[in-house]
CSV table of C-alpha atoms in Angstrom, one decimal:
chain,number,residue,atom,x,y,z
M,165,UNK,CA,-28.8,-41.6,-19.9
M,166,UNK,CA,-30.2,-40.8,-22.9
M,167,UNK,CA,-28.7,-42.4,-26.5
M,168,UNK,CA,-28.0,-40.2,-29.1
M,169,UNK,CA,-29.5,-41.2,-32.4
M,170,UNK,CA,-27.1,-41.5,-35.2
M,171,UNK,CA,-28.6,-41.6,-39.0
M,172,UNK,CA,-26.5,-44.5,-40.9
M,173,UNK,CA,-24.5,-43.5,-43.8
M,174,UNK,CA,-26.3,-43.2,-46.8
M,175,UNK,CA,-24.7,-45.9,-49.5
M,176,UNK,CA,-26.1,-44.0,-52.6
M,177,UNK,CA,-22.4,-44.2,-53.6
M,178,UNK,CA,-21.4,-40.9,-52.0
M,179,UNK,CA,-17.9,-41.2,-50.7
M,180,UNK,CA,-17.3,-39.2,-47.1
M,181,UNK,CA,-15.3,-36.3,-48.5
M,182,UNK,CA,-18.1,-36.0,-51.5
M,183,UNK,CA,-20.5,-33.7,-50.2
M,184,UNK,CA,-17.5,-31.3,-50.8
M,185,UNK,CA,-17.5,-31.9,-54.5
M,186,UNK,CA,-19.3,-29.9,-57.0
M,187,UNK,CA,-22.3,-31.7,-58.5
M,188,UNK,CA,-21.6,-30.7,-62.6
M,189,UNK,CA,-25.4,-30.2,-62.9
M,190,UNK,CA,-24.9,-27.5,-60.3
M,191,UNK,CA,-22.1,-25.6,-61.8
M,192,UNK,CA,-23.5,-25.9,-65.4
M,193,UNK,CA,-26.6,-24.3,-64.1
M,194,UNK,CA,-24.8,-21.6,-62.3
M,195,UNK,CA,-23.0,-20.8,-65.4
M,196,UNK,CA,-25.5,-20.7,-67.4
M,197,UNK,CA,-27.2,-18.6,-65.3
M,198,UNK,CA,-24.1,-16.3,-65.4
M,199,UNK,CA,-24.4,-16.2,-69.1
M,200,UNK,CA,-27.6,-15.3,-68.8
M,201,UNK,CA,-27.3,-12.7,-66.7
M,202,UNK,CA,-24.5,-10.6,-68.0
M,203,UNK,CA,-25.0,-11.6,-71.7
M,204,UNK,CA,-24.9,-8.0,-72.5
M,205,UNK,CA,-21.2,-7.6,-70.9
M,206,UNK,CA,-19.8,-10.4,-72.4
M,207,UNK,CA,-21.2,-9.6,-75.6
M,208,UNK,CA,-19.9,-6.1,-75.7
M,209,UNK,CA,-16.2,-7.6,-74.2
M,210,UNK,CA,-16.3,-10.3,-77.4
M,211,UNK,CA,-17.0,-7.0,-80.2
M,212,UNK,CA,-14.4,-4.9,-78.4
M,213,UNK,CA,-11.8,-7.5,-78.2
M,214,UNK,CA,-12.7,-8.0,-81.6
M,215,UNK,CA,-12.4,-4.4,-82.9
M,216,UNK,CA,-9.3,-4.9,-80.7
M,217,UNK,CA,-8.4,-7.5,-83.1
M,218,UNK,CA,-9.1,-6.3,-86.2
M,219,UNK,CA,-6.7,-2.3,-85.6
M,220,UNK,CA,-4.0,-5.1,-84.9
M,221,UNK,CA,-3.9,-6.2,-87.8
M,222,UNK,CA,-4.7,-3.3,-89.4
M,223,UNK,CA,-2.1,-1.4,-88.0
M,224,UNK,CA,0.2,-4.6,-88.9
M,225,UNK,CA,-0.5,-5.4,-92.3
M,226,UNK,CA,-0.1,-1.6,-93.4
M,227,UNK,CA,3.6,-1.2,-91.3
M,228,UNK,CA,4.6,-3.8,-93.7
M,229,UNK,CA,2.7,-2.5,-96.8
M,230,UNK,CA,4.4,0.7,-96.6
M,231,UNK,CA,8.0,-1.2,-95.6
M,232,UNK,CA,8.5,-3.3,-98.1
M,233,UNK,CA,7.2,-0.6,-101.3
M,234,UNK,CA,9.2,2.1,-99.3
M,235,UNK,CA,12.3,-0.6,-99.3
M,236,UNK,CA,11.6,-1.7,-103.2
M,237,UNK,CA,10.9,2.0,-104.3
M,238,UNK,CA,11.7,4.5,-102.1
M,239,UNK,CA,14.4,6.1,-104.6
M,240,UNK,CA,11.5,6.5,-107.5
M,241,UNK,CA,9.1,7.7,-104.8
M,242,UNK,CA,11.1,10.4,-104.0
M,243,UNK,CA,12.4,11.2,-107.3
M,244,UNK,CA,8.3,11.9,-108.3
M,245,UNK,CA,7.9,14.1,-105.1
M,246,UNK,CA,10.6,16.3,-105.8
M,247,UNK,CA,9.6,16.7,-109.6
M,248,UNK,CA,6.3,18.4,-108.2
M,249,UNK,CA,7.7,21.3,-107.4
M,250,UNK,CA,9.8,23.7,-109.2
M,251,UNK,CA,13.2,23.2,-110.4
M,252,UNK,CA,14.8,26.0,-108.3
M,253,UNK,CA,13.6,23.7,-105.2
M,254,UNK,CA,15.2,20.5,-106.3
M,255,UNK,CA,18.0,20.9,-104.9
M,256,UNK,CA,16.9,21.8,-101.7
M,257,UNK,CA,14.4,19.1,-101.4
M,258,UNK,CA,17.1,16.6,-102.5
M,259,UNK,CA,19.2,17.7,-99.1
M,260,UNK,CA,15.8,17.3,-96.6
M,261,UNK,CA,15.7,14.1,-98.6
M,262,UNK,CA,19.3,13.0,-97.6
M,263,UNK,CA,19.1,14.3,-94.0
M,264,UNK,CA,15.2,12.8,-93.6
M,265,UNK,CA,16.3,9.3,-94.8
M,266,UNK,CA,19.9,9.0,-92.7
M,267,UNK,CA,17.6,9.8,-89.8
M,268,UNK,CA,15.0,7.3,-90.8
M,269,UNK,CA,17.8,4.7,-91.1
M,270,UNK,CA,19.1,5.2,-87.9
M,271,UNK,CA,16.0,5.6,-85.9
M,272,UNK,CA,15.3,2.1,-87.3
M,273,UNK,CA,18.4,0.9,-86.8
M,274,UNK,CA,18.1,2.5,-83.4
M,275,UNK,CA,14.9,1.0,-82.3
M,276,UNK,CA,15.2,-2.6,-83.3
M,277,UNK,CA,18.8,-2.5,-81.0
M,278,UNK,CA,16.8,-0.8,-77.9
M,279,UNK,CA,13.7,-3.3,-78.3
M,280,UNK,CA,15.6,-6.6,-78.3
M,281,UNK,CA,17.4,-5.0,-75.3
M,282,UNK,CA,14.6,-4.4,-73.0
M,283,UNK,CA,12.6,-7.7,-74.7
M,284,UNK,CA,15.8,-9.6,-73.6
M,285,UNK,CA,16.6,-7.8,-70.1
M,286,UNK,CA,12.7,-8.1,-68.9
M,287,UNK,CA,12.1,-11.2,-69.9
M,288,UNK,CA,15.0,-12.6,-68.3
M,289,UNK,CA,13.9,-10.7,-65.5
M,290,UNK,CA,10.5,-12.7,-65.7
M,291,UNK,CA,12.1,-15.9,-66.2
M,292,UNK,CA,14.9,-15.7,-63.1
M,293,UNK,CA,11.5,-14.9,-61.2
M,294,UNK,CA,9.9,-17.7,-61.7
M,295,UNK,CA,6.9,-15.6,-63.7
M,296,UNK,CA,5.2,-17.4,-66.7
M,297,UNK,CA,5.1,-17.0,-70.1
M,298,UNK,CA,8.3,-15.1,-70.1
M,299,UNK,CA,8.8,-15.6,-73.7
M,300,UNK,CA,5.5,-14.0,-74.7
M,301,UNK,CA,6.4,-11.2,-72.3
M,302,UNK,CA,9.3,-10.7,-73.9
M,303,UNK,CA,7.8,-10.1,-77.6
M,304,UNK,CA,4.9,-8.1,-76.3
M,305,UNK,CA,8.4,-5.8,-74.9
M,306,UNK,CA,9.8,-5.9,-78.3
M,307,UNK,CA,6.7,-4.9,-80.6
M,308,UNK,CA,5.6,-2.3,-77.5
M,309,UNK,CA,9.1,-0.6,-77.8
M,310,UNK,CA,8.4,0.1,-80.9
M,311,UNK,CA,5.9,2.8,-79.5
M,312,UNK,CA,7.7,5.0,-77.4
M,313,UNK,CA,6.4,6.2,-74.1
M,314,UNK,CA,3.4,4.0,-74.2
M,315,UNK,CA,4.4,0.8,-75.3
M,316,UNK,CA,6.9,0.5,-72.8
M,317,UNK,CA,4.6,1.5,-69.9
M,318,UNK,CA,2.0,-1.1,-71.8
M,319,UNK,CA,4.6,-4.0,-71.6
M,320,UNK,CA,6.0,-3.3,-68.2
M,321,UNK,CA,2.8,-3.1,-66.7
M,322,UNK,CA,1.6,-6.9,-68.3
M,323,UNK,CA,4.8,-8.1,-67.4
M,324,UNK,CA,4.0,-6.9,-63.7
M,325,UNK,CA,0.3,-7.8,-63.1
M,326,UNK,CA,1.2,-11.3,-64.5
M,327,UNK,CA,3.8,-11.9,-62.2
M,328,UNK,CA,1.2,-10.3,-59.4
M,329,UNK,CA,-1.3,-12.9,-60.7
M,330,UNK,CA,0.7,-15.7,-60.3
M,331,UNK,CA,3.7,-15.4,-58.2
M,332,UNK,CA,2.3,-12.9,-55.3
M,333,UNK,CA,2.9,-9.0,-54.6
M,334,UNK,CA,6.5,-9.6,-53.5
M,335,UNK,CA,7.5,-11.0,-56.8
M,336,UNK,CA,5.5,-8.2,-58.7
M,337,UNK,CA,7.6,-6.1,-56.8
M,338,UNK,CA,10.5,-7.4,-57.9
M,339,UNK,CA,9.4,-7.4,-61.5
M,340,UNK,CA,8.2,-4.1,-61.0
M,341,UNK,CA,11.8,-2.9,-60.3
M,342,UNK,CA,13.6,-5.0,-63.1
M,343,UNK,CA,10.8,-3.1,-65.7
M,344,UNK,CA,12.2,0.0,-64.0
M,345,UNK,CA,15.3,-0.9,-64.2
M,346,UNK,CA,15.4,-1.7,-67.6
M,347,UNK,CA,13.7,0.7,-68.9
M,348,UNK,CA,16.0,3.9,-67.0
M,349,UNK,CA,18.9,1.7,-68.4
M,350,UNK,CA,17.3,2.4,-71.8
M,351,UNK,CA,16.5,6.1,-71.3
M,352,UNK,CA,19.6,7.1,-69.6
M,353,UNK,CA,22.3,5.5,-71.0
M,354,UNK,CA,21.5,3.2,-74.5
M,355,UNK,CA,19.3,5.6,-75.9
M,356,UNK,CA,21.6,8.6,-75.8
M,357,UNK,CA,24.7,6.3,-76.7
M,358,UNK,CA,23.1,4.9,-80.0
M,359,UNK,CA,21.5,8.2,-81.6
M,360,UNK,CA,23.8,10.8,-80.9
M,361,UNK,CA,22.7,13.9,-82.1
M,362,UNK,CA,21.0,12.5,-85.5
M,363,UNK,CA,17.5,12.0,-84.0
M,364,UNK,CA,17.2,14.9,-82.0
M,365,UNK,CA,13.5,15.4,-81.0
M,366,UNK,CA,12.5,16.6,-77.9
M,367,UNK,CA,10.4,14.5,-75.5
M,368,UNK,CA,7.4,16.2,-75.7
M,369,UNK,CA,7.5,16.4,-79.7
M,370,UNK,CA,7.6,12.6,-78.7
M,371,UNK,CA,4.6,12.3,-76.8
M,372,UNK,CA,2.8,14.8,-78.8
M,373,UNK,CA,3.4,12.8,-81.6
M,374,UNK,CA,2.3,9.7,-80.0
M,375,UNK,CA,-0.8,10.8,-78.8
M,376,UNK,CA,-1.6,12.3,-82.1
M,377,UNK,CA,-1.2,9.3,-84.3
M,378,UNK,CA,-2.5,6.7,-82.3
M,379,UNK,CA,-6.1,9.1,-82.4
M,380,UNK,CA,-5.3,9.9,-85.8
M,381,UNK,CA,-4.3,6.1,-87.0
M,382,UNK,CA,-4.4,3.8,-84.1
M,383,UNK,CA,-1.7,1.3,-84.3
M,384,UNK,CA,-0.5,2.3,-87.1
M,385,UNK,CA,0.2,5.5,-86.5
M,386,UNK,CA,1.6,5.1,-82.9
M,387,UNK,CA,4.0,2.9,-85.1
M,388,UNK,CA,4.9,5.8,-87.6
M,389,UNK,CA,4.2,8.7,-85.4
M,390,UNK,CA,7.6,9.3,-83.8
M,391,UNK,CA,9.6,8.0,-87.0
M,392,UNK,CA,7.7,10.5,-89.0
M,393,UNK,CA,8.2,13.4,-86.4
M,394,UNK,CA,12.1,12.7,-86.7
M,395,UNK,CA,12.2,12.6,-90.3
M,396,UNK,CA,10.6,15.7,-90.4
M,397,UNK,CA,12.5,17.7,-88.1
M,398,UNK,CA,15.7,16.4,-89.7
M,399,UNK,CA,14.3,17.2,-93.3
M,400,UNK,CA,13.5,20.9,-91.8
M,401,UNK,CA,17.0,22.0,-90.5
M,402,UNK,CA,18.7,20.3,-93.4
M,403,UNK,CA,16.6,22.1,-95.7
M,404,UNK,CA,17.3,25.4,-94.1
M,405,UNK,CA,21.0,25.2,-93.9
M,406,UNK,CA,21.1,24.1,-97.7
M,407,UNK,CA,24.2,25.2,-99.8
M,408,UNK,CA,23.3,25.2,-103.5
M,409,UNK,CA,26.9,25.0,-104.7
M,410,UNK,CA,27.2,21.8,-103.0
M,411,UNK,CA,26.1,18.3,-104.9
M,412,UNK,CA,24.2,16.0,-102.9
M,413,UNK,CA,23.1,12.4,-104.0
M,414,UNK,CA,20.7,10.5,-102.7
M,415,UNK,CA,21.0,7.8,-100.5
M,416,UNK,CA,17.8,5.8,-100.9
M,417,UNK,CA,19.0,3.1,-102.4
M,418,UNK,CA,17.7,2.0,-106.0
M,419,UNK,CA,14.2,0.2,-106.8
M,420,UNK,CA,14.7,-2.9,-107.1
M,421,UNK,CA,12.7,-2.4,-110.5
M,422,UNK,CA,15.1,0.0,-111.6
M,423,UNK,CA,17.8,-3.1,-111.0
M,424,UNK,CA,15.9,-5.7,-112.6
């Protein structure tokens, strides 16, 4: 019979279950090999997420330039516009002006309403699910409804891959479906209910006007786009059912210079 050798344990103070664990030399090297071998992706991911960066708060800081002169001064603003042109126009312009800012005002108003509610609904969606960082989810819903069309898509779709990430396909599902929900709860049934008939823009104007001012002015302008297309059309019928005979103030409210 022959008698199997067996080598002793080595007592170099390896445990049994060691040989399993990564030696930190190891992965150190094999990261820094890594590095080293796709330093030219990484480096072009860190400038883009930078530029990324940078239109953020671009886009940010000029949204609340523009709000809080166009709250402080609006009135004065206006008032200079229409003295451009000639005096047989000011009344005319003074009606686009009335119908452009009530639109404004509600399309604000409007907004702010429909972005808590799907920020609120989806991320108490994530949250009953089990997903993480539900709160976060819910603001990146709240400023992404802010750009219609593709915010929403944008949010829903983080909100969804995070829950696939973490929580499976059968969750992301789920998720999937509450976004959907949500969202056709929005379209079909707040939306319509809130604006009536004052901001009446087609769809497409909608997504044309997207498109056009996020390539035009990024952030910024995916911010103003639709905003600025409502105002517009409002200020265009308005001015082209104006009555002369009838008086019609304006209802930007005073500068707050002009009170001082």
């Amino acid at each position: 019979m022959n008698r199997t050798d067996v080598s002793p344990v080595p007592s170099s103070g390896w445990a049994v279950g060691s040989l399993n664990r990564p030696c930190p030399s190891r992965c150190g090297f094999g990261a820094r090999s890594f590095v080293e071998q796709h330093a030219t992706a990484l480096q072009q991911g860190v400038v883009v997420a930078g530029a990324t960066l940078v239109h953020l708060s671009e886009g940010l800081f000029i949204v609340t330039f523009v709000t809080i002169f166009s709250l402080t001064g609006g009135r004065r603003m206006w008032e200079w516009v229409v003295s451009l042109f000639p005096r047989a126009a000011h009344h005319r312009l003074a009606v686009a002006g009335a119908a452009g800012w009530t639109t404004l005002t509600h399309f604000i108003r409007v907004q702010v309403v429909i972005a808590a509610t799907d920020a609120l609904g989806i991320a108490l969606g994530a949250f009953l699910l089990g997903v993480p960082l539900a709160g976060p989810i819910g603001v990146v819903v709240f400023v992404g409804a802010f750009v219609p069309v593709v915010g929403a898509f944008a949010a829903g779709a983080v909100a969804v891959l995070l829950a696939l990430l973490f929580q499976g396909w059968v969750t992301a599902l789920v998720m999937l479906g509450v976004v959907v929900l949500v969202q056709q709860l929005e379209g079909q049934v707040l939306h319509p209910f809130l604006t009536g008939s004052v901001v009446a823009v087609h769809p497409l104007a909608v997504l044309l006007a997207v498109i056009a001012g996020t390539t035009i002015g990024g952030i910024a302008g995916g911010f103003f786009a639709v905003p600025l297309a409502a105002t517009a059309n409002a200020m265009i019928r308005a001015a082209r059912q104006d009555d002369p005979d009838v008086p019609i103030p304006l209802p930007i409210p005073a500068s707050a210079e002009a009170r001082a």
